[in-house]
Short mmCIF file of C-alpha atoms in Angstrom, two decimals:
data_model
loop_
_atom_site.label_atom_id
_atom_site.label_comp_id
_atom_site.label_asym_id
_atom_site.label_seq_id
_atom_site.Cartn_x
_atom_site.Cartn_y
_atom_site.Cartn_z
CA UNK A 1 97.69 62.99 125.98
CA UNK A 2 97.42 65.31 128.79
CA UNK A 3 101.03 66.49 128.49
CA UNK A 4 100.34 67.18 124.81
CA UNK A 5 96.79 69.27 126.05
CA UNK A 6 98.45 71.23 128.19
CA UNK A 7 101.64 72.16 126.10
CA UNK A 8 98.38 73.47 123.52
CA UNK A 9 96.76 75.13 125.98
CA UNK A 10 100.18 77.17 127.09
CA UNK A 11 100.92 77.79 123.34
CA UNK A 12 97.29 79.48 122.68
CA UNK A 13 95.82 80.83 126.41
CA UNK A 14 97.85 83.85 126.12
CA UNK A 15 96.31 84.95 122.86
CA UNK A 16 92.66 83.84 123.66
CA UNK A 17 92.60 85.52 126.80
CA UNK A 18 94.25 88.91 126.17
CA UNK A 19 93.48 91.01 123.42
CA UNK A 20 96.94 93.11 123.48
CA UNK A 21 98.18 89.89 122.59
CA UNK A 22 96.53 89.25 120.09
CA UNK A 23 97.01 92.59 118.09
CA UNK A 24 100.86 91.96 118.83
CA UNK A 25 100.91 88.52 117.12
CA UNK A 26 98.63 90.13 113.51
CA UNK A 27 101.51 92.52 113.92
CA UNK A 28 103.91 90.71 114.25
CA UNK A 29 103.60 88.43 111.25
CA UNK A 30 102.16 91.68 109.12
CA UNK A 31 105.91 92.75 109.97
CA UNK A 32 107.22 89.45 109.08
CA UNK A 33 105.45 89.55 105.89
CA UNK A 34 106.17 92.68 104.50
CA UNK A 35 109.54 92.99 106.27
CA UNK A 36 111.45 89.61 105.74
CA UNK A 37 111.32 89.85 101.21
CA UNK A 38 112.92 92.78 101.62
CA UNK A 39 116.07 91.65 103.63
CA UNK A 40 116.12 88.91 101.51
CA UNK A 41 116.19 91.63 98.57
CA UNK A 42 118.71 93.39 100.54
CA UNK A 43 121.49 90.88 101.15
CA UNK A 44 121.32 89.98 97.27
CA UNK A 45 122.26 93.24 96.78
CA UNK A 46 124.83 93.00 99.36
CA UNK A 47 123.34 96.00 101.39
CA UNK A 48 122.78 94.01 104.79
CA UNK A 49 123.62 97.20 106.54
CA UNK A 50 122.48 99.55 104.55
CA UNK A 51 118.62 98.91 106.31
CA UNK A 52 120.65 98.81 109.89
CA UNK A 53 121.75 102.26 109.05
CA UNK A 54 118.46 103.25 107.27
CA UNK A 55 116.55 101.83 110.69
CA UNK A 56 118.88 104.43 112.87
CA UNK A 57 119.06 107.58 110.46
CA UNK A 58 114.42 107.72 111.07
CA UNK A 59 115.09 108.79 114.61
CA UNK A 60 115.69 112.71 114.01
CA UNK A 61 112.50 112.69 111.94
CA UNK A 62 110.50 110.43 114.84
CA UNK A 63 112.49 112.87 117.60
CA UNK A 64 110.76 116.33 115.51
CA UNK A 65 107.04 114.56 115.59
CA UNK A 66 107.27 113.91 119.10
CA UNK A 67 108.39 117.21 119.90
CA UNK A 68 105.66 118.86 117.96
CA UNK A 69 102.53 115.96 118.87
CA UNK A 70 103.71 113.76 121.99
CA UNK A 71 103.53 109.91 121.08
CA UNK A 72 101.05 110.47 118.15
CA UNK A 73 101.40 107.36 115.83
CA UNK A 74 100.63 109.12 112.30
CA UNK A 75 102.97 112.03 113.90
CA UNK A 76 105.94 109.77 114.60
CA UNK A 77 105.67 107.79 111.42
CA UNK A 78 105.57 110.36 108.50
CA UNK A 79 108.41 112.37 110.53
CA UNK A 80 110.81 108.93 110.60
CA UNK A 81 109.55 108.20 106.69
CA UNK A 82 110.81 112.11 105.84
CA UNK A 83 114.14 111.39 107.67
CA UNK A 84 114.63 108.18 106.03
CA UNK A 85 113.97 109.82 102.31
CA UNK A 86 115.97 112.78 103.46
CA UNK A 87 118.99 110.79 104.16
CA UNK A 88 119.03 108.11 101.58
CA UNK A 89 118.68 111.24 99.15
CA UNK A 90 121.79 113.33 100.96
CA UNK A 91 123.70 110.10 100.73
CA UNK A 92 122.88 109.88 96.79
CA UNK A 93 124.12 113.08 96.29
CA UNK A 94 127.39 113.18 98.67
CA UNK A 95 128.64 109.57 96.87
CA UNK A 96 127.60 111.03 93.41
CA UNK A 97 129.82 114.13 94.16
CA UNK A 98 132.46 113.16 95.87
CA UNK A 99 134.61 110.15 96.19
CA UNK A 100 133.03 108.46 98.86
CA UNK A 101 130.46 105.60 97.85
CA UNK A 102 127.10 105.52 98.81
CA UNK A 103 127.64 102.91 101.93
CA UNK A 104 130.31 105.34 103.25
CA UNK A 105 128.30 108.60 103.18
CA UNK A 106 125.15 106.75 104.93
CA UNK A 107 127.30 105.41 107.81
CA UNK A 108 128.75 108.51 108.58
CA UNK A 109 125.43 110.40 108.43
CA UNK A 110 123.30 107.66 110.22
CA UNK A 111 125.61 108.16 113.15
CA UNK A 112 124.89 111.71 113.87
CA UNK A 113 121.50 111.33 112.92
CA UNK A 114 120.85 108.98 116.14
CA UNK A 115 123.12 111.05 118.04
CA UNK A 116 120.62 113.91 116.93
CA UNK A 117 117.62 112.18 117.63
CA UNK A 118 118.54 110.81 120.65
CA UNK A 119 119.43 114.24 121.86
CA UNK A 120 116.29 116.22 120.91
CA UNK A 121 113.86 113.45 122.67
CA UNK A 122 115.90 113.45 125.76
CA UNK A 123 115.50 117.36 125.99
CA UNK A 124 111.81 117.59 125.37
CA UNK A 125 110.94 113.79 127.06
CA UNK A 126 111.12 111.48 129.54
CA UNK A 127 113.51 108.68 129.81
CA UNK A 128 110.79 106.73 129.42
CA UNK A 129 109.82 108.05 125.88
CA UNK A 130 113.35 107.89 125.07
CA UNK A 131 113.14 104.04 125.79
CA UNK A 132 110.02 103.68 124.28
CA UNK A 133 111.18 105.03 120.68
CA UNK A 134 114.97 103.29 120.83
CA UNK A 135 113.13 99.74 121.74
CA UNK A 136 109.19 99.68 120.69
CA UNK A 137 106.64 98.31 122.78
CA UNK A 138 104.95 95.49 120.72
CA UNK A 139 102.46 94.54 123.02
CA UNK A 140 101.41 98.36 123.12
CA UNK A 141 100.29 98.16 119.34
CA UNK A 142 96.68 99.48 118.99
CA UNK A 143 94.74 99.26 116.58
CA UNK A 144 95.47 102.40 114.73
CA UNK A 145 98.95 101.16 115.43
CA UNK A 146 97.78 97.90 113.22
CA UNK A 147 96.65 99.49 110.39
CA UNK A 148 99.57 101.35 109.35
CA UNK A 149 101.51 97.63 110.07
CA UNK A 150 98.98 95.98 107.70
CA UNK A 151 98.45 98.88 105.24
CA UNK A 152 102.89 98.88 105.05
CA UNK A 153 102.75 95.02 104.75
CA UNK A 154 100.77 94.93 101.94
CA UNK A 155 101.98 97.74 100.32
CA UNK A 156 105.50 95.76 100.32
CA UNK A 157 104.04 92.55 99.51
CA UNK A 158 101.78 94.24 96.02
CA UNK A 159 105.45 96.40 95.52
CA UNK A 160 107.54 93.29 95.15
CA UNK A 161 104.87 91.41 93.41
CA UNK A 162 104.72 94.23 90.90
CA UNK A 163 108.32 94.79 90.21
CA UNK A 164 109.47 91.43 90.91
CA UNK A 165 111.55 91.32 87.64
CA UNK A 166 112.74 94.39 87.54
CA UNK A 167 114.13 94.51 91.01
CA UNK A 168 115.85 90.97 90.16
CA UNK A 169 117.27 92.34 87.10
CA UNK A 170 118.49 95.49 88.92
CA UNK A 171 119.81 92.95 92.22
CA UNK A 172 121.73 90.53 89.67
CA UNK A 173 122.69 92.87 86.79
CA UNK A 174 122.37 96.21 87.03
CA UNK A 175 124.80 97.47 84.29
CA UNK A 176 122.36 95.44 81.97
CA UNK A 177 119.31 97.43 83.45
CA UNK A 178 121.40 100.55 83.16
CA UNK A 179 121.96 100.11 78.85
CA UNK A 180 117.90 98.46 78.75
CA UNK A 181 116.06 100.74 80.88
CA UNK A 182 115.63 104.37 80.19
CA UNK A 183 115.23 105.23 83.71
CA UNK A 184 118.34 102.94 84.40
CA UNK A 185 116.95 101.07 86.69
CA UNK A 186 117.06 104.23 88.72
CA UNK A 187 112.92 104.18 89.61
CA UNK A 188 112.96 100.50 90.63
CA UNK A 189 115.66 101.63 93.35
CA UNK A 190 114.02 104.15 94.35
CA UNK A 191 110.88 102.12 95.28
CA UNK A 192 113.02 99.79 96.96
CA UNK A 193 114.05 102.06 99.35
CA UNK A 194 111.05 103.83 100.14
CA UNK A 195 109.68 100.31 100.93
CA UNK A 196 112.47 99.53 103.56
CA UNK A 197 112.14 102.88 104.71
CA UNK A 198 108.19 102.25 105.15
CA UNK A 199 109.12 98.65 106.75
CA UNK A 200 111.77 100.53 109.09
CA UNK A 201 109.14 103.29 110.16
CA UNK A 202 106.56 100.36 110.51
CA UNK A 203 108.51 98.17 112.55
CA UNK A 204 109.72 101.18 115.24
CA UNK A 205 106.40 100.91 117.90
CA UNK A 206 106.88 97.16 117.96
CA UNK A 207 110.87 96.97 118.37
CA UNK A 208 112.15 100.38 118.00
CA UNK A 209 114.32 102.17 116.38
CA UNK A 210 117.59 100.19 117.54
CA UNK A 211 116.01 96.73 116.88
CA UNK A 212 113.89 97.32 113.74
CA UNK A 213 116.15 96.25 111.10
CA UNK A 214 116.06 92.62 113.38
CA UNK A 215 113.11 91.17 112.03
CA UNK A 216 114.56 92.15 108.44
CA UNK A 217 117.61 90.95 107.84
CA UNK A 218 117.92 88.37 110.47
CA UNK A 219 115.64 85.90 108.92
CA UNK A 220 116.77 86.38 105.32
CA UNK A 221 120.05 85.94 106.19
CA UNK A 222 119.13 82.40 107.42
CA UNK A 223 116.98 81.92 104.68
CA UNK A 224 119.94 82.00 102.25
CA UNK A 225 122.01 78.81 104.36
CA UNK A 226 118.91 77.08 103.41
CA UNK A 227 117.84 77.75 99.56
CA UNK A 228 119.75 78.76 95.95
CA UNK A 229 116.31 79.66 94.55
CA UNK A 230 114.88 83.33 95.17
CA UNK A 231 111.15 82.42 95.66
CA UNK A 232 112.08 79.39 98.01
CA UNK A 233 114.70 81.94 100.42
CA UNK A 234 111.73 84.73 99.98
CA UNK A 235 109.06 81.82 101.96
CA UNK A 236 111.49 80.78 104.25
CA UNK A 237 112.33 84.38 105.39
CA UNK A 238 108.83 85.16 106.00
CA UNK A 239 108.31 81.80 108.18
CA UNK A 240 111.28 82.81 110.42
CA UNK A 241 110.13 85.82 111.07
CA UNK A 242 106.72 84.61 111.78
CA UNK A 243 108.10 81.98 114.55
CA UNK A 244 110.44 84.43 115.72
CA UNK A 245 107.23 86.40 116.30
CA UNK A 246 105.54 83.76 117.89
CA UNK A 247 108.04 82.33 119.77
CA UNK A 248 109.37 85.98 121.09
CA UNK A 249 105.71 86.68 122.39
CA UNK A 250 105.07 83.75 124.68
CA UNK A 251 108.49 83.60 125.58
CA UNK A 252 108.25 87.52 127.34
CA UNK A 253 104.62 86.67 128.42
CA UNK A 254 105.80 83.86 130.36
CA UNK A 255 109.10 85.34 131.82
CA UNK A 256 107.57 88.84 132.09
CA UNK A 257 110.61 90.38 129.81
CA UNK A 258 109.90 92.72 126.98
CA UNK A 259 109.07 91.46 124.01
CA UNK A 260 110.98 93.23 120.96
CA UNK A 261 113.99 92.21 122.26
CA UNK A 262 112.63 88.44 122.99
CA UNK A 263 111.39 88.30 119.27
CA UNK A 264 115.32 89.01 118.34
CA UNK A 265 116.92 87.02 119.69
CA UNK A 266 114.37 84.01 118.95
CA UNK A 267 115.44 85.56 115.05
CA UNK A 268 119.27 85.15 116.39
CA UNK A 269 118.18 81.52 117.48
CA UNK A 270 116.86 80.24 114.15
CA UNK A 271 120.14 82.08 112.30
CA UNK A 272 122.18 80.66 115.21
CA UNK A 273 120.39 76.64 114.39
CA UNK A 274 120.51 77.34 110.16
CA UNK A 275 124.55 77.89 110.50
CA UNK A 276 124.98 74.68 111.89
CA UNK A 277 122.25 72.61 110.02
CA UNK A 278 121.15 74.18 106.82
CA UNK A 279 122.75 72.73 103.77
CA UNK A 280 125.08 75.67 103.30
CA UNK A 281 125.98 75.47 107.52
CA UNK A 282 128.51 74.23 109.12
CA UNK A 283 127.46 70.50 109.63
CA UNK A 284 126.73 69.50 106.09
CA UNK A 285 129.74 70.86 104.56
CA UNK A 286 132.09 68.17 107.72
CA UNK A 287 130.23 65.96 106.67
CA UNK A 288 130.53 66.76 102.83
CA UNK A 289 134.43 67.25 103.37
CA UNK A 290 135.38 63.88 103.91
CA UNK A 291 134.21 62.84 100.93
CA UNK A 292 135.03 65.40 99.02
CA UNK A 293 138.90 64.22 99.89
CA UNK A 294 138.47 60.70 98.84
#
């Protein structure tokens, strides 16, 4: 009994005694909630990278706030949202002018956009603010810091809730929404993105701008080895994310290591654990093929 009180007490004393710790763990599942649905959303779509390229093409917009208003929050976050409309919208037009397809166009433009970013903090910053932007500081999160996390949470959550069937319709069959919809599904994509572009600009303080796809796609990638149904991988993703969150916070409390990149790889963990136990891993289907022989 005493083994099992003090394995409690480990598991909570960080976040009753410290308030930073605290405000990192709301934000942390706030993230996981509004982030997580849209991987999920993402890899149906089969555009996995698209959000790891979206989550490096903010930094030139982050890089011109911080040149113009230090480390100011609201400062940082509308110039990363403008950068991430900016290029989602150059990449529209390049792949509907050309012969390159949208996928092509954004990697080759989110490349020199963190090349550009990168550049234009390291001239008017420190290394440390160049460290702080590329890799977050979770347990730095104040409270203005957690109400844009909420407030972009629930915006994502009420989005998807909202245009839940049209954004399945568009994910499964879009030539059908094309012919049915007069916009052509066009304005449910277009919310889409701006919501992982408000998840990626969310997400930078706590992991930066390197890392913030993580908590995205990681967990709804798992959640897919686990479920066929869409509501059931949608839960799971969000639980993942939430442990990972957890887990990832009193891990780097404990070992004094920093947390954004802790919270990853406790993400990579869980993936690592569904490959080789969920029901589409790599366990049940030796076991299955045995069977499946005879």
């Amino acid at each position: 009994m005493s083994v099992l009180t003090s394995l409690q007490q480990l598991a909570i004393a960080p976040f009753q005694e410290f308030s930073f710790m605290r405000r990192a763990l709301v934000a942390a599942f706030a993230l996981a909630l509004g982030s997580a649905p849209l991987g999920v959303l993402l890899t149906l779509r089969r555009m996995s990278l698209f959000g790891e390229a979206l989550s490096h093409a903010v930094l030139p917009g982050v890089a011109v706030g911080f040149i113009f208003f230090g480390l100011s929050l609201p400062a940082l976050s509308i110039g990363g949202f403008a950068a991430g409309v900016l290029v989602v919208a150059v990449a529209g037009w390049i792949s509907r002018h050309t012969e390159l397809k949208e996928d092509a166009s954004l990697a080759a433009i989110y490349v020199v956009a963190l090349a550009l970013g990168v550049i234009l903090i390291s001239r008017h910053g420190t290394q440390l603010d160049l460290l702080h932007i590329l890799f977050g500081n979770v347990l730095g999160v104040d409270s203005e810091g957690l109400v844009l996390i909420a407030g972009v949470a629930s915006a994502s959550v009420l989005g998807i809730a909202a245009l839940y069937r049209g954004l399945l319709l568009e994910s499964f069959d879009p030539s059908y929404m094309a012919v049915g919809s007069r916009s052509g599904g066009a304005i449910y994509q277009q919310v889409f993105l701006m919501l992982v572009v408000m998840n990626l600009v969310a997400s930078f303080q706590t992991l930066g701008t390197l890392m913030a796809v993580g908590l995205m796609m990681l967990p709804a990638v798992s959640a897919r080895l686990w479920h066929d149904t869409l509501p059931a991988q949608l839960c799971n993703s969000v639980l993942q994310a939430a442990l990972a969150g957890y887990a990832g916070l009193l891990i780097s409390y404990y070992a004094s290591v920093p947390s954004g990149p802790v919270i990853i790889v406790c993400a990579g963990v869980l993936y690592a654990a569904s490959l080789l136990f969920a029901p589409r891993g790599w366990l049940p289907r030796l076991l299955r093929r045995p069977h499946l022989q005879a």
